[in-house]
PDB file of C-alpha atoms in Angstrom:
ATOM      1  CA  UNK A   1     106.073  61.092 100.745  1.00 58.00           C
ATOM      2  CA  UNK A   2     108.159  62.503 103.099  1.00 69.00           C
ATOM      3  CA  UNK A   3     107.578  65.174 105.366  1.00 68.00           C
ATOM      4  CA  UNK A   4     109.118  68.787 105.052  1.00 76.00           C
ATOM      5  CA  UNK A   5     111.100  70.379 108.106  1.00 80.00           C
ATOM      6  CA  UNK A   6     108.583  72.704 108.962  1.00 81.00           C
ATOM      7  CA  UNK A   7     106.130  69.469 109.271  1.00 78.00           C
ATOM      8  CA  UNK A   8     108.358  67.554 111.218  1.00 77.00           C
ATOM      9  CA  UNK A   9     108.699  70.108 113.261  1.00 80.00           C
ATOM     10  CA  UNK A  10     105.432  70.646 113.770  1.00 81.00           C
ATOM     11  CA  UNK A  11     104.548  67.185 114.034  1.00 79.00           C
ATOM     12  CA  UNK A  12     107.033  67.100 117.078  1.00 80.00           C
ATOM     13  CA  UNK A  13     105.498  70.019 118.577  1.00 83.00           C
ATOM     14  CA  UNK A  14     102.157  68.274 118.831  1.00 82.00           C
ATOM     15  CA  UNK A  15     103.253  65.295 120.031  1.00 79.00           C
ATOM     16  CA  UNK A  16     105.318  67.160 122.975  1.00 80.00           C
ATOM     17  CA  UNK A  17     102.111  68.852 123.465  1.00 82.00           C
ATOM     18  CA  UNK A  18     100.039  65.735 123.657  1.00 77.00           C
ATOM     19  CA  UNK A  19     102.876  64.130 126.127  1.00 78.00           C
ATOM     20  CA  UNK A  20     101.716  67.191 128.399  1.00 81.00           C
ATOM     21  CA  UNK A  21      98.481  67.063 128.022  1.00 82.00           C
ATOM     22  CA  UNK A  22      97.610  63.581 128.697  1.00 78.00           C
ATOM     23  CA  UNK A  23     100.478  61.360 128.877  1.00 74.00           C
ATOM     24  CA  UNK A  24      98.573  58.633 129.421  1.00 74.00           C
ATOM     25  CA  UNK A  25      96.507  58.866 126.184  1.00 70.00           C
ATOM     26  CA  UNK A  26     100.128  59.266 124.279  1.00 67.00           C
ATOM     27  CA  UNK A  27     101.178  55.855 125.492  1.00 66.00           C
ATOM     28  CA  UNK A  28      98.343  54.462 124.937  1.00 64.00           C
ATOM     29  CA  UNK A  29      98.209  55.516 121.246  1.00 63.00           C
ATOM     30  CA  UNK A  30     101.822  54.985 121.087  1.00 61.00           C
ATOM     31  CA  UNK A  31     101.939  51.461 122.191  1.00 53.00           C
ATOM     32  CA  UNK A  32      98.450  49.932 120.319  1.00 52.00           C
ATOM     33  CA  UNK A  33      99.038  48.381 117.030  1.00 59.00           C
ATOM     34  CA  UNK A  34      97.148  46.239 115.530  1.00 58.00           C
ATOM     35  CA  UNK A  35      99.987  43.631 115.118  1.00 64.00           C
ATOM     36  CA  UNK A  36     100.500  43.894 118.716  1.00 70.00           C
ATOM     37  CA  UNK A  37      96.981  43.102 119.156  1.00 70.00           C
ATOM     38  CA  UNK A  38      96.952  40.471 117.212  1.00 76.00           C
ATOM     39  CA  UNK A  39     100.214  38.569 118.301  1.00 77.00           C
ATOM     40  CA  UNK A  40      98.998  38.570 121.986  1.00 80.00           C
ATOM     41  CA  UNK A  41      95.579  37.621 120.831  1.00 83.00           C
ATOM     42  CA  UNK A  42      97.144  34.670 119.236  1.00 82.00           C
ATOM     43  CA  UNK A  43      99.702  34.023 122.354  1.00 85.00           C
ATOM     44  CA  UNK A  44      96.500  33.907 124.664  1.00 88.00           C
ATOM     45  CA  UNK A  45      95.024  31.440 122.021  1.00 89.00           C
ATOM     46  CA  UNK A  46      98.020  28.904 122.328  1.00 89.00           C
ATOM     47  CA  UNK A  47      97.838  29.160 125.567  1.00 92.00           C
ATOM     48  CA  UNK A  48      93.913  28.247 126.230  1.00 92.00           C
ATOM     49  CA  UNK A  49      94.981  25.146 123.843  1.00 93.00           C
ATOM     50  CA  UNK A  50      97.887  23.563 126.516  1.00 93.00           C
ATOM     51  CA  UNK A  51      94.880  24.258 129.024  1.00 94.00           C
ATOM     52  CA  UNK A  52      92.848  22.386 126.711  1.00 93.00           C
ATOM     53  CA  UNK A  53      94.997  19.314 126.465  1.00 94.00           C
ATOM     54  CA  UNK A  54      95.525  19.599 130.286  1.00 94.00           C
ATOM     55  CA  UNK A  55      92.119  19.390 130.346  1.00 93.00           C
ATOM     56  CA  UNK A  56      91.947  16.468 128.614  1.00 93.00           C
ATOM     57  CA  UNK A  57      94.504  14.376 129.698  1.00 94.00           C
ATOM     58  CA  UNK A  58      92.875  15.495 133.404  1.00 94.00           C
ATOM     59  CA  UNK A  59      89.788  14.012 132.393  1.00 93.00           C
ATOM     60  CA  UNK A  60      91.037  10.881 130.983  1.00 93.00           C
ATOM     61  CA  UNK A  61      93.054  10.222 134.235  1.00 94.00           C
ATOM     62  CA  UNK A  62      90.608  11.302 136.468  1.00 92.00           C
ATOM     63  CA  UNK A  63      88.164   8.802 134.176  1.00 91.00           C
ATOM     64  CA  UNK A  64      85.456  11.624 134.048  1.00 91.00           C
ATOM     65  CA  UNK A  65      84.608  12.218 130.525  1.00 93.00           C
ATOM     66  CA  UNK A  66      82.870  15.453 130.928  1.00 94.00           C
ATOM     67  CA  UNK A  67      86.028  17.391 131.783  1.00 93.00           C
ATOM     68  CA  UNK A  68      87.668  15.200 128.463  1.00 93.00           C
ATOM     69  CA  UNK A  69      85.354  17.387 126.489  1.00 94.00           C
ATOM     70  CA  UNK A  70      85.553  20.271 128.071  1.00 94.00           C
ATOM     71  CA  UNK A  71      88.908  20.309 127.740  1.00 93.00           C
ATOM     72  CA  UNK A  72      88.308  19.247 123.840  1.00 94.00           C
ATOM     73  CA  UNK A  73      86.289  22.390 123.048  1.00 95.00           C
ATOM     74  CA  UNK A  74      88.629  24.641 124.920  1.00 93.00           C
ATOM     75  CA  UNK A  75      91.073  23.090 122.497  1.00 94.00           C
ATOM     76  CA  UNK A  76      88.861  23.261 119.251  1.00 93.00           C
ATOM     77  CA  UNK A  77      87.924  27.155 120.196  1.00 92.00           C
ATOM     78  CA  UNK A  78      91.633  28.311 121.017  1.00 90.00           C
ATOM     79  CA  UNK A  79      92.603  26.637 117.750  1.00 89.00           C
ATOM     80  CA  UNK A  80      90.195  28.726 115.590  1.00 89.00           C
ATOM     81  CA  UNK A  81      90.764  31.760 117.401  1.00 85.00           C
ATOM     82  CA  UNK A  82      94.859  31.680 116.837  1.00 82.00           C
ATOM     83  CA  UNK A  83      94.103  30.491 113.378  1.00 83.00           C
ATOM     84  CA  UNK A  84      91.422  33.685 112.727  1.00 81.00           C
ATOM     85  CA  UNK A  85      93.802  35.745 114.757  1.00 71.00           C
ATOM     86  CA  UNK A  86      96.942  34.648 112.381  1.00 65.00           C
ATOM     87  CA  UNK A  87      95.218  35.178 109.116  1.00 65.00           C
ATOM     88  CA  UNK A  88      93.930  38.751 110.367  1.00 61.00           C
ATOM     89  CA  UNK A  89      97.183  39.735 111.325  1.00 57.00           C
ATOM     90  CA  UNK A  90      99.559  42.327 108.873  1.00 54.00           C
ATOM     91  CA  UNK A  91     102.237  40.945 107.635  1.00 54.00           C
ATOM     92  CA  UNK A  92     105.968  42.775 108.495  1.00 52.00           C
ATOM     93  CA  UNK A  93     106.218  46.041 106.391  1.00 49.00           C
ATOM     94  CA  UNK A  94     102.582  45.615 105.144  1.00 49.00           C
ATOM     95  CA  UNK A  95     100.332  49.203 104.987  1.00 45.00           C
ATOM     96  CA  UNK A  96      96.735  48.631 106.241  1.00 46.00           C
ATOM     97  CA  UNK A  97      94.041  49.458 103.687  1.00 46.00           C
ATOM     98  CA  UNK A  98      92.902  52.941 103.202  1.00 43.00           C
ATOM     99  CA  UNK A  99      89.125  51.711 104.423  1.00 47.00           C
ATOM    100  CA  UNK A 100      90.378  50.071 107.178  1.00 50.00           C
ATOM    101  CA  UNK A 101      88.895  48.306 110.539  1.00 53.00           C
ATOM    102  CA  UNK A 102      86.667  50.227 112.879  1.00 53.00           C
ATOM    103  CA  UNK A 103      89.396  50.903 114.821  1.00 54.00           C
ATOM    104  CA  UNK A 104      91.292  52.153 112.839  1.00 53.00           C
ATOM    105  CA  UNK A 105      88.895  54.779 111.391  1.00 57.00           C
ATOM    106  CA  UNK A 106      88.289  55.518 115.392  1.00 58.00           C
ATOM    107  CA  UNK A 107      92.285  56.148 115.598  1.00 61.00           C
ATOM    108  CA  UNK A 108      92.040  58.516 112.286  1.00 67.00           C
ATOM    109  CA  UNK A 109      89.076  60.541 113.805  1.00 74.00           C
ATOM    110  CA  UNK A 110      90.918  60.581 117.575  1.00 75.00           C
ATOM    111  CA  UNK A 111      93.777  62.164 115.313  1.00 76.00           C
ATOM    112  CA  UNK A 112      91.994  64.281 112.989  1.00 79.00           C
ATOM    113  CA  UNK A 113      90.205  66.269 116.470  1.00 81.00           C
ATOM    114  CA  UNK A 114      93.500  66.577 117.926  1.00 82.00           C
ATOM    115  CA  UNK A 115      95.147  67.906 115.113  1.00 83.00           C
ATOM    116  CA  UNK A 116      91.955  70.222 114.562  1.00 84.00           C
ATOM    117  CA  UNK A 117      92.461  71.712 118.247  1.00 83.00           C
ATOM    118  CA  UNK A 118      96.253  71.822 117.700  1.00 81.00           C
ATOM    119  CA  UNK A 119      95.041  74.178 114.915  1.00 84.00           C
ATOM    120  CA  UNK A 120      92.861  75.902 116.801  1.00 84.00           C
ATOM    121  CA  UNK A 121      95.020  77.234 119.542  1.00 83.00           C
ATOM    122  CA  UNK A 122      97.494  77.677 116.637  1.00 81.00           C
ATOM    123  CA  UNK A 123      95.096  80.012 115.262  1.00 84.00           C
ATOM    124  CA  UNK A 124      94.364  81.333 118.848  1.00 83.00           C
ATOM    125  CA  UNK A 125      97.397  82.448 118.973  1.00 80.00           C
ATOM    126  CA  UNK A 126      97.946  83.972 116.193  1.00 72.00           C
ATOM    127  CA  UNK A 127     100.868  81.817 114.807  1.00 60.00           C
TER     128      UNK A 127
END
């Protein structure tokens, strides 16, 4: 449903006043999706696997076969974590469920107290 201008424009208004108020907090809600999170999580997992096989191909070379399987369950964990990681992640366009994560009901109750002070000095102010 879309919003109405007097919405929008108070939707804008809080955000400016967030921006002023802690700029670093805005960003930081701004930029965290959980997408994001989960694309990097899986980036970091491919990565730990090529580590893995240099692992491996290190220990075969180097004929110690403790750093072979080392380099194995580096491998095997990065694997399950990118798979785990893939599966979790929303796909394009996708709405997250109404119940969501943990974080994601932590995001909705950050929002719901700032919009409850935003109302508050509203009120204080006699707007």
């Amino acid at each position: 449903m879309p919003l109405s201008e007097h919405e929008q424009r108070m939707l804008e208004q809080m955000e400016r006043a967030l921006y002023a108020e802690d700029p670093k907090f805005a960003t930081a809600l701004e930029g965290s999706g959980l997408r994001t999170h989960t694309r990097r999580r899986v980036y970091q997992a491919v990565a730990g696997f090529l580590v893995g096989i240099a692992l491996l191909m290190a220990g075969m070379v180097a004929q110690q076969i403790w750093i072979s399987v080392v380099g194995f369950l580096v491998m095997l964990g990065c694997a399950v974590l990118a798979v785990t990681g893939w599966r979790k992640a929303p796909k394009p366009g996708e709405q997250q469920v109404e119940g969501g994560t943990a974080h994601s009901r932590q995001r909705r109750s950050v929002m719901n107290r700032i919009e409850q002070r935003w109302q508050r000095r509203r009120d204080e102010q006699g707007h």
